[in-house]
Coordinates of C-alpha atoms in Angstrom, one line a residue:
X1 CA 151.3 70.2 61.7
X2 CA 151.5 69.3 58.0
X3 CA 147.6 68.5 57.6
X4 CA 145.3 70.2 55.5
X5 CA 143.0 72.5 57.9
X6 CA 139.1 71.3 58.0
X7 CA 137.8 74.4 58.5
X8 CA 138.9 77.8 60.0
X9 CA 136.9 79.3 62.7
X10 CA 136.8 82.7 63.9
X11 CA 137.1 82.3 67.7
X12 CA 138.1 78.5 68.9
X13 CA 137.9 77.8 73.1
X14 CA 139.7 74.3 74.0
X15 CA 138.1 73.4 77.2
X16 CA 134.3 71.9 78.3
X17 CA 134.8 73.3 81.9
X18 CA 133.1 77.2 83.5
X19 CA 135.7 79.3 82.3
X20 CA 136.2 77.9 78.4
X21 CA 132.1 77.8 78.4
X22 CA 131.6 81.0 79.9
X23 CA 133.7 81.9 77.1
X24 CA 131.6 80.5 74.3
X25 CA 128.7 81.9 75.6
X26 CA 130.0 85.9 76.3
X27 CA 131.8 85.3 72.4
X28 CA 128.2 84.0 71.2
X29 CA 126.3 86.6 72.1
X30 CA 128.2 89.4 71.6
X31 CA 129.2 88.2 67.7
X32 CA 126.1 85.9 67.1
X33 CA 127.6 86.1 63.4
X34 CA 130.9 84.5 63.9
X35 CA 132.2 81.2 63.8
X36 CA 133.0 79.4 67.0
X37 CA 134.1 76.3 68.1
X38 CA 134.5 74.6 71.0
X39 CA 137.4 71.6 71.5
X40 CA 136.3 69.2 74.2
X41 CA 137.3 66.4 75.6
X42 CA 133.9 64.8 77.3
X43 CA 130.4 64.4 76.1
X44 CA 129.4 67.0 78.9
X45 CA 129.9 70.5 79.7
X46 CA 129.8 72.5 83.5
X47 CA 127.1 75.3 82.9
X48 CA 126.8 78.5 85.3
X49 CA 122.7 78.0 86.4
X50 CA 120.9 80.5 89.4
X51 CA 123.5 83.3 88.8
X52 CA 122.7 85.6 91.1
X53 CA 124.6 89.1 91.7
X54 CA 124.9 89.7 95.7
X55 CA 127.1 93.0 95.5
X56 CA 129.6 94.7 93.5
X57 CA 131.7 92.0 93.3
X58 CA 130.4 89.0 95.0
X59 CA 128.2 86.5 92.7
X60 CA 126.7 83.2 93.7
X61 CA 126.1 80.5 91.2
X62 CA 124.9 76.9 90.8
X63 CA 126.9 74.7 88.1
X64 CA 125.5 71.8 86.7
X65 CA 126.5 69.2 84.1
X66 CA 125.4 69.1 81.0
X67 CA 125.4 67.6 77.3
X68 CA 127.3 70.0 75.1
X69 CA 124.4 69.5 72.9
X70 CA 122.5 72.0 75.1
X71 CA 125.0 74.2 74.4
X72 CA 125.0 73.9 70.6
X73 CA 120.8 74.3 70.6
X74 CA 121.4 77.6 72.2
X75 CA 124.2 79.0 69.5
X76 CA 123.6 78.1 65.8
X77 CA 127.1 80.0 65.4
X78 CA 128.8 77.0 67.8
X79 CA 130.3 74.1 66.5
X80 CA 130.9 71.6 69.2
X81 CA 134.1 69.1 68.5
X82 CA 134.1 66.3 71.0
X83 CA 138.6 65.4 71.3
X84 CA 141.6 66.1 73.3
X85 CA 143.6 68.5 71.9
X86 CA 146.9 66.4 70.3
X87 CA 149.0 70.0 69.7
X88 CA 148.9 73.5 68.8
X89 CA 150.8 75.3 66.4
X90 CA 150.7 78.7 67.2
X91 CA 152.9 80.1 64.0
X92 CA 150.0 78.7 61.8
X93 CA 147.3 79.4 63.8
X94 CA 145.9 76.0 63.9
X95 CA 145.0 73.0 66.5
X96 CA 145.1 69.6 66.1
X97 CA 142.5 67.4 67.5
X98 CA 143.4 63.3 69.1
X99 CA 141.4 61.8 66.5
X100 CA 143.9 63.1 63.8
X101 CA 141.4 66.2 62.5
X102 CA 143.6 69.8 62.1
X103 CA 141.4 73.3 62.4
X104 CA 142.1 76.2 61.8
X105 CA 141.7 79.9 64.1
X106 CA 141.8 83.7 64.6
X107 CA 141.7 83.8 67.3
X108 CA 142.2 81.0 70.2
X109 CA 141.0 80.7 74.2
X110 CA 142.8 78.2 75.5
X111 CA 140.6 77.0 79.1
X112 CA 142.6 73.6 80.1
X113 CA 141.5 74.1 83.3
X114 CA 143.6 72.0 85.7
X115 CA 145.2 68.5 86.7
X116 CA 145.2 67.2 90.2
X117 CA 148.2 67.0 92.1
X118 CA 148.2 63.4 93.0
X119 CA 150.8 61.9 95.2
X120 CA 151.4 59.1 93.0
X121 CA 149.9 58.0 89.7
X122 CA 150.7 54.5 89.2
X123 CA 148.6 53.1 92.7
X124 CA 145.5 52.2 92.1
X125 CA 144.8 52.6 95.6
X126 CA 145.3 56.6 95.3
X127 CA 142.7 58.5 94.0
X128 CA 142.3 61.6 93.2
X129 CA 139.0 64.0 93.1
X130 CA 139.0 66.3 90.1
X131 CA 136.0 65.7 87.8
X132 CA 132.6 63.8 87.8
X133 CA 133.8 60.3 87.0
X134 CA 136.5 60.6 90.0
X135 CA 134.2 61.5 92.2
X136 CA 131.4 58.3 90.7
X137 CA 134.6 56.4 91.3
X138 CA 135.2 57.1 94.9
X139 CA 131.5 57.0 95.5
X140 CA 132.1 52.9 94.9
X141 CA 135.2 52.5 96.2
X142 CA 133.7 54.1 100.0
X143 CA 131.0 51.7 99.4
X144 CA 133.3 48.8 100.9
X145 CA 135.8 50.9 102.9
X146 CA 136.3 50.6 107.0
X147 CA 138.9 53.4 107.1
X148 CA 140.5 55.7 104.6
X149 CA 143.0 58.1 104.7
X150 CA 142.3 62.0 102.8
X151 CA 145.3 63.6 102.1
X152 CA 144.8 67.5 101.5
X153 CA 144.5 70.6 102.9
X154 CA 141.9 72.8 100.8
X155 CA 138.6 73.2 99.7
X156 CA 137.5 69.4 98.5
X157 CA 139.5 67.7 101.5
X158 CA 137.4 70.1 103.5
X159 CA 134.5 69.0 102.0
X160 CA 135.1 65.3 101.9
X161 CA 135.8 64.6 105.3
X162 CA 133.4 66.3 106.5
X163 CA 130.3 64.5 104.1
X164 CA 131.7 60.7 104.4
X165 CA 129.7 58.8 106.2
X166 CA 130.1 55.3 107.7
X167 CA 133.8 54.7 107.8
X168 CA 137.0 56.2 109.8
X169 CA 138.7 58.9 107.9
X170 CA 142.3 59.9 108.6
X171 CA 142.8 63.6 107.7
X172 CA 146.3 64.5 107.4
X173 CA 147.1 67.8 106.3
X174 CA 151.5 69.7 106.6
X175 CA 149.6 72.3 108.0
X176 CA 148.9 73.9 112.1
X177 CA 145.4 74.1 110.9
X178 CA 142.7 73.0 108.5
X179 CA 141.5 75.1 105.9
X180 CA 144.8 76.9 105.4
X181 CA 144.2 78.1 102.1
X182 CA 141.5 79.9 103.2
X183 CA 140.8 80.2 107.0
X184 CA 143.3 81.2 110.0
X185 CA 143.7 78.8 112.6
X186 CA 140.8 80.9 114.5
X187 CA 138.4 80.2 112.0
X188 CA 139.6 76.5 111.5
X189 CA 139.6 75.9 115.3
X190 CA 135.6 77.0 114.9
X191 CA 135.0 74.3 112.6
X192 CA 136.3 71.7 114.8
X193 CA 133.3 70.4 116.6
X194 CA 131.4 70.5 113.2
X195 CA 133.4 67.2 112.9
X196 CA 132.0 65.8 115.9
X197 CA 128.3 66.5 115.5
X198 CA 125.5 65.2 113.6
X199 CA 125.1 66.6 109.9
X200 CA 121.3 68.1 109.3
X201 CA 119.5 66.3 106.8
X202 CA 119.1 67.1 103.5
X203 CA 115.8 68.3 101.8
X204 CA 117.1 70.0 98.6
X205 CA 117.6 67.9 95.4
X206 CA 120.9 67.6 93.6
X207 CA 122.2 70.7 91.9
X208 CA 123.6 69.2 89.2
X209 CA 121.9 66.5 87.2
X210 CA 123.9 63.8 85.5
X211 CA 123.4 63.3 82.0
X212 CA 123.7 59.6 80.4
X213 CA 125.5 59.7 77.1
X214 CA 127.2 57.6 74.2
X215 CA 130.7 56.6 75.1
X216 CA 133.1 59.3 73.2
X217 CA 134.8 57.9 70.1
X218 CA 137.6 56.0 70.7
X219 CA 140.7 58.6 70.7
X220 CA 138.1 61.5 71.6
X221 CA 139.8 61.2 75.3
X222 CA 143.4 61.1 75.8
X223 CA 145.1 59.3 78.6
X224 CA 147.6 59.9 81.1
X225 CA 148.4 62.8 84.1
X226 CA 148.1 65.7 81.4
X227 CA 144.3 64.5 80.7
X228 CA 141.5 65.4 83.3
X229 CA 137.9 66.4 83.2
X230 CA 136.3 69.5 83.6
X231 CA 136.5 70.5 87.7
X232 CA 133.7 69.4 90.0
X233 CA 131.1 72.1 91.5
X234 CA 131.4 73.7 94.4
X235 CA 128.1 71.3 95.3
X236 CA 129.9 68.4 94.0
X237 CA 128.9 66.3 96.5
X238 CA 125.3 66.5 96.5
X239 CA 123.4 63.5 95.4
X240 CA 126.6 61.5 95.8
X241 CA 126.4 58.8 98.8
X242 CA 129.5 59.1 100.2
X243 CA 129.1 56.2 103.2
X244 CA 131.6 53.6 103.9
X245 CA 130.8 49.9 104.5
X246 CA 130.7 50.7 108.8
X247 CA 128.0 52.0 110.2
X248 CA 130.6 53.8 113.3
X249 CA 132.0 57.3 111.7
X250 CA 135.2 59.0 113.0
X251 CA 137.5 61.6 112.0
X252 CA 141.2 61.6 113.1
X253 CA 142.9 64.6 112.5
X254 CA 146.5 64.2 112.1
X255 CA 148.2 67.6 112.9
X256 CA 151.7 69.2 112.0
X257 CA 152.3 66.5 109.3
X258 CA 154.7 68.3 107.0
X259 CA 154.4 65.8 104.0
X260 CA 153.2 62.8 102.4
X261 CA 155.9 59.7 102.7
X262 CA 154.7 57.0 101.0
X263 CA 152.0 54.3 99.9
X264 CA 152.5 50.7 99.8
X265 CA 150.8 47.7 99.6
X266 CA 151.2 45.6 103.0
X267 CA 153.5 43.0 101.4
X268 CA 156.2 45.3 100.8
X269 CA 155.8 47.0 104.2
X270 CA 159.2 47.0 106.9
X271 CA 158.4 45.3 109.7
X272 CA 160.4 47.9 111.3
X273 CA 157.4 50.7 110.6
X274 CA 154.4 48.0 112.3
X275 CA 155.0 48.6 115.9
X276 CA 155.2 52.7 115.0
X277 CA 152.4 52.4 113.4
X278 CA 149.1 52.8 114.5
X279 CA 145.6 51.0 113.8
X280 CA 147.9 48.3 112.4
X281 CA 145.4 45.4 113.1
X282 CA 144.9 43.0 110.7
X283 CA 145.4 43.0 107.0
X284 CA 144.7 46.3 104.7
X285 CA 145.4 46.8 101.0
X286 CA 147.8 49.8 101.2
X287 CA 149.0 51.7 104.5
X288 CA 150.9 55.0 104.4
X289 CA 154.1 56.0 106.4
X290 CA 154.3 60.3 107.9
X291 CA 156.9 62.4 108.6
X292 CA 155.7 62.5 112.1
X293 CA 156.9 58.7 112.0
X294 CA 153.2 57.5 112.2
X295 CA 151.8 54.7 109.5
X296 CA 148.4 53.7 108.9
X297 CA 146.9 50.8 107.5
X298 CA 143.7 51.9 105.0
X299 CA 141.6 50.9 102.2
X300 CA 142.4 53.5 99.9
X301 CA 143.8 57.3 100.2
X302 CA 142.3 60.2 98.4
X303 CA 144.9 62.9 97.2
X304 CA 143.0 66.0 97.5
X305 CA 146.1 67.9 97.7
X306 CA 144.8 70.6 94.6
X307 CA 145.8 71.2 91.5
X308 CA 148.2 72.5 88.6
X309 CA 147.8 74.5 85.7
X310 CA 147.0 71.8 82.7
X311 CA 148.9 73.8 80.1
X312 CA 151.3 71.0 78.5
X313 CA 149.3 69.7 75.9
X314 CA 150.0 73.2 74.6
X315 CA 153.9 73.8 75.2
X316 CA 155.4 71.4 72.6
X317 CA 156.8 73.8 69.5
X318 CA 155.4 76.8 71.0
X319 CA 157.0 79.7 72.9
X320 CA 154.7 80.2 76.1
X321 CA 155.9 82.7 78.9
X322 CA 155.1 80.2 81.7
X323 CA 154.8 81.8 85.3
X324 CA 156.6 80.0 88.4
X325 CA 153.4 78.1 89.0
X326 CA 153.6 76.5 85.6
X327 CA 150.3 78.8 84.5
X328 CA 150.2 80.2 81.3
X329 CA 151.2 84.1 81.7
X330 CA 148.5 86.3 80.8
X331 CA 147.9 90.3 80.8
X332 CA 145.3 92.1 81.4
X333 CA 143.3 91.6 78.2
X334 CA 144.1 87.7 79.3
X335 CA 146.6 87.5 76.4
X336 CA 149.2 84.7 76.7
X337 CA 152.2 85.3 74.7
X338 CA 152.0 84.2 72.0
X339 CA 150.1 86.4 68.9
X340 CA 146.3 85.6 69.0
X341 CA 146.1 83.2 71.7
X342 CA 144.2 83.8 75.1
X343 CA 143.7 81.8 78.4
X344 CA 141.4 81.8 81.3
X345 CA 140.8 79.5 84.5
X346 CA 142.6 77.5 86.2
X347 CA 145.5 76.7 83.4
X348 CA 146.8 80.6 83.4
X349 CA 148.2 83.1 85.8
X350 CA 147.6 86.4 86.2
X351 CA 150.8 88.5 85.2
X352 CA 149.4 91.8 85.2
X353 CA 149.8 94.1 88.2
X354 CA 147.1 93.3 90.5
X355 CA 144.8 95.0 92.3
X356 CA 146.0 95.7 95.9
X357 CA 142.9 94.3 97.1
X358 CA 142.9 91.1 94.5
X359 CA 144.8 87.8 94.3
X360 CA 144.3 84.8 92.1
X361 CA 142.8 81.5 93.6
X362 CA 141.7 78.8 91.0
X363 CA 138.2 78.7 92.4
X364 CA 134.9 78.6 90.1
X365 CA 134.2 82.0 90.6
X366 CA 137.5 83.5 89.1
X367 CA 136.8 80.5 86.3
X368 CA 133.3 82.4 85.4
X369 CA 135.0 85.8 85.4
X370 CA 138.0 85.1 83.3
X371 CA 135.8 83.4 80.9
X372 CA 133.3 86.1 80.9
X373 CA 136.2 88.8 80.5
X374 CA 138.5 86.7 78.1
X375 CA 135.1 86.6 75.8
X376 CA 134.7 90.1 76.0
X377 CA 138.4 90.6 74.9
X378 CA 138.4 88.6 72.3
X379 CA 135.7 90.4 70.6
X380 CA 136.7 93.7 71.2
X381 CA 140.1 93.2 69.8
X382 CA 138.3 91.4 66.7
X383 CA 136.1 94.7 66.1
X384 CA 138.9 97.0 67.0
X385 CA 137.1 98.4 70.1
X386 CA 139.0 99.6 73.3
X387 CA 138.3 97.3 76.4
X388 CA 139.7 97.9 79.9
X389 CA 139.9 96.1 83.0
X390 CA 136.8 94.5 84.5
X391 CA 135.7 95.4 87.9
X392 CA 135.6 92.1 89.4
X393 CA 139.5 92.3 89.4
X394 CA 139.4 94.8 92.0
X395 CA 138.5 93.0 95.1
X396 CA 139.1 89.5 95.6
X397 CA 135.2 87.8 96.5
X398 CA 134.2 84.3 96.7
X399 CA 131.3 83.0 98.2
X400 CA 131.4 79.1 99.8
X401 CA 129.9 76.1 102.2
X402 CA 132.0 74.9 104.4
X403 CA 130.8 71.9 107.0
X404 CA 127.3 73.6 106.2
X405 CA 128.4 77.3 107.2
X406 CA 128.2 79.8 104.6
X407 CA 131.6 81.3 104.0
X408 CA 132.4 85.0 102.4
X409 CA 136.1 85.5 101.7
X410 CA 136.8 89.4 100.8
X411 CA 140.2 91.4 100.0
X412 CA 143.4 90.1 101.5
X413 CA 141.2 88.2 104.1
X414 CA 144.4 86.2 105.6
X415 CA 146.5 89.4 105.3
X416 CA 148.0 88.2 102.4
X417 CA 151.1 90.1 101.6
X418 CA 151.0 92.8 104.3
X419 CA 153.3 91.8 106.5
X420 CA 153.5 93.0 110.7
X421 CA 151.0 96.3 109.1
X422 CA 148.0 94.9 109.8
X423 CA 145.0 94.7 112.8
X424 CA 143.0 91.9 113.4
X425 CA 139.7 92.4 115.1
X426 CA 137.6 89.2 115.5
X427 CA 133.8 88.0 116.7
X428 CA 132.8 84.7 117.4
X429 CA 129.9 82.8 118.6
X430 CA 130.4 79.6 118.9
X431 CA 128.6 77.4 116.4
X432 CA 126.5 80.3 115.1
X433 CA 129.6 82.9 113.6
X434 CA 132.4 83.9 113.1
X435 CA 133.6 87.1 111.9
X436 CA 137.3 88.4 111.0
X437 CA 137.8 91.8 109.7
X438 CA 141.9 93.1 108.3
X439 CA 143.1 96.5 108.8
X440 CA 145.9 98.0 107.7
X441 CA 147.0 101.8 108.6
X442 CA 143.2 102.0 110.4
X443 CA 141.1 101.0 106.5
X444 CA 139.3 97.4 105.7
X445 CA 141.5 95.1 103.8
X446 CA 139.8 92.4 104.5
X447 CA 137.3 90.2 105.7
X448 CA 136.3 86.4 106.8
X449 CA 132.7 85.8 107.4
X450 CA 131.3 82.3 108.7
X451 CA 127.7 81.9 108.9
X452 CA 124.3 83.9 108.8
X453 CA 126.3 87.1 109.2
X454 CA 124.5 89.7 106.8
X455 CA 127.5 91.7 106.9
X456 CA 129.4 91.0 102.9
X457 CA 127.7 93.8 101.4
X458 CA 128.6 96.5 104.2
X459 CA 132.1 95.3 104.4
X460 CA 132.5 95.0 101.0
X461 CA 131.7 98.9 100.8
X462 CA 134.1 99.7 103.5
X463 CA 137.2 97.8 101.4
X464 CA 136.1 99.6 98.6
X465 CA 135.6 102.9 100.1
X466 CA 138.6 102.5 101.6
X467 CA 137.3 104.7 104.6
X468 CA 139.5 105.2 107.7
X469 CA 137.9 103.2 110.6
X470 CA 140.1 104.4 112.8
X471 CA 137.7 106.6 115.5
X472 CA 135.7 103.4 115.5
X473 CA 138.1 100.7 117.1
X474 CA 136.6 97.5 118.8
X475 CA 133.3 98.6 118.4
X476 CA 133.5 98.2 114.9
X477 CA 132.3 94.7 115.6
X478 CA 129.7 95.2 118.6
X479 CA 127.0 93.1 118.1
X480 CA 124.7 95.6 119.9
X481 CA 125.5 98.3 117.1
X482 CA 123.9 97.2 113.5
X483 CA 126.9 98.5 111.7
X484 CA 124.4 97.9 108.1
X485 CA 122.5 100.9 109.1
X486 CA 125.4 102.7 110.4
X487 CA 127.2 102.7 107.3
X488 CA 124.3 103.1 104.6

């Protein structure tokens, strides 16, 4: 990176998405003196709006999309660069941008977010759901689809399958049960018969508002698997019409699939896999062939199978410490390895011991906290001060809807890690709750709560407290005993 540096800012964040603008804005405020810039890709940024503290450690928040303009009105101190990132050069602290610019940093965030696993990327019949103008794109592709097949285990196949409308959908998942990143098959066998109800209707407006812009400058976007958009809301969703071009809707569940074959258009099918196949009928543009020896004819699949750290565009002529999941490695001051250069969200890993209470999932709330924290870092180490650990590290929290329920995950809330040491103790009411709570040597590691449950805040208290629970047992969850007042 020969070129002449534009400028040289203080503190630069590559990445429009929660964590790089949660980032901005903590650096911003703290420093309102210091330069900052902001590398990013799209005309638009994800902002945090109706932040609301629950507890300790649990936070709910809206996100919605808007012009980084917005952002720039707010922070005189912010200058807003709308490219991809072409390379970094660490050893001279500098970036260069697609369009050919080269600037110049102290001190660097880098928040690539992350790219979605797709199962292939040269079929135009597979899409994948990652950003705004995915999800715009499936919206008209489902517009003239009878059937489609969703491909995905976690949090937007849960999503998806359960808001389409109007057309068959094929859910095949490798695992015993769906939601496995986050429920046990318990929980997931609760959600069932939310698949075979009617949905309530909806009175609340969109969350997120979509802003029309100018088309970016040609080379402002790259192209290609390494290039993606900042991650869609945990509302993403809303104000899309997700129907199909049938008025009949149907969810088949394909169970114990272990992975995903192949996709091909019906010319190139054997004629061998038509009679094992199933919903063959007629002529479809792509059908897909299971390990359980199963193929389906569709109109288009949707690989919602997650995602992976986007760090790449950063590698080349570097020397990152990469962890196994191909995150960057970060400590606890969210320092990557090399001098001066930070990460937060979905691109990094936390390499630090952890909490044993805490695990890393790329969800939006971990997003807003490692941007929030990486800001406060970077600051601190600019002005010298000492920082330690933030508290939301402690215990793992995230608040979610699933199939309209609200969802609290806390702690190790699938007994992640502990082994045969643990105690389950469950309550359930069918279609109103459902309520798992972890022990391990008699004290709370964790909790699942589904539905109108009022309990996060107590629990949360109880993992904390780390208070033995053993002279309580069973009745630990009696519904006859309001465990809020008996623990206050």
């Amino acid at each position: 990176m020969a070129a002449r540096k534009e400028k040289t800012f203080r503190f630069m964040i590559v990445g429009g998405g929660i964590a790089g603008v949660t980032c901005v804005e903590q650096l911003s405020s703290q420093i309102p003196s210091a330069d900052v810039a902001l590398i990013t890709a799209g005309p638009h940024i994800k902002a945090v709006t109706n932040y609301k503290q629950v507890s300790k450690t649990l936070e709910e928040f809206d996100v919605e999309e808007r012009p980084s303009s917005v952002l720039a009105e707010k922070f005189p101190n912010l200058t807003i660069i709308h490219s991809a990132v072409k390379s970094l050069c660490t050893q001279s602290h500098s970036v260069e941008t697609a369009d050919g610019r080269v600037f110049g940093y102290e001190k660097l965030c880098i928040c690539g977010g992350g790219r979605p696993k797709l199962l292939t990327w040269d079929n135009p019949y597979v899409l994948g759901i990652r950003d705004t103008d995915s999800a715009q794109d499936l919206q008209k592709q489902l517009s003239r689809a009878k059937r489609i097949v969703v491909v995905g285990n976690g949090g937007i196949a849960l999503e998806l399958v359960y808001e389409v409308e109007g057309c068959e959908v094929i859910w095949a998942v490798k695992d015993k049960a769906i939601g496995n990143p986050f429920f046990d098959a318990g929980a997931a066998q609760f959600f069932i018969p939310s698949l075979e109800v009617d949905k309530p209707e909806r009175a609340a407006p969109c969350k997120r508002t979509r802003y029309t812009t100018e088309e970016p400058e040609p080379g402002a976007r790259g192209s290609g698997p390494t290039e993606a958009g900042s991650a869609l809301g945990p509302d993403w969703h809303e104000g899309i019409v997700l129907r199909g071009a049938e008025s009949a809707w149907e969810v088949y569940l394909c169970r114990y699939i272990l992975s995903f074959c192949c996709v091909k258009p019906s010319s190139s099918l054997p004629g061998s896999l038509l009679s094992a196949g199933m919903g063959l009928e007629g002529s479809w543009p792509v059908y897909i062939q299971l390990t359980n020896g199963k193929t389906f004819g569709c109109d288009f699949v949707v690989s919602a199978t997650g995602v992976v750290p986007n760090a790449e565009p950063f590698l080349h002529g570097n020397n990152f410490a990469l962890a196994d999941d191909g995150g960057l490695q970060v400590d606890d001051h969210m320092m990557t390895s090399e001098p001066d250069v930070y990460a937060a969200g979905d691109v990094c890993t936390a390499c630090w011991e952890h909490s044993a209470l805490w695990q890393q999932m790329r969800l939006w709330t971990q997003a807003r906290q490692m941007g929030w924290y990486a800001g406060r870092c970077m600051a601190a180490h600019m002005l010298s001060e000492p920082i330690e650990l933030d508290f939301c590290f402690e215990l793992f929290s995230h608040i979610t809807k699933f199939f309209n329920y609200k969802v609290v995950l806390l702690g190790k809330f699938n007994g992640q890690g502990l082994g045969p040491d643990q105690e389950l103790l469950l309550r359930c009411t069918k279609g109103r709750e459902y309520v798992k709570v972890v022990l391990s040597g008699g004290r709370m590691v964790g909790a699942v709560l589904i539905g109108e449950t009022d309990l996060e805040e107590t629990f949360e208290n109880l993992i904390l407290n780390q208070m033995d629970l053993t002279p309580y047992g069973e009745e630990l969850l009696n519904p006859n005993i309001d465990i809020e007042d008996y623990f206050d």
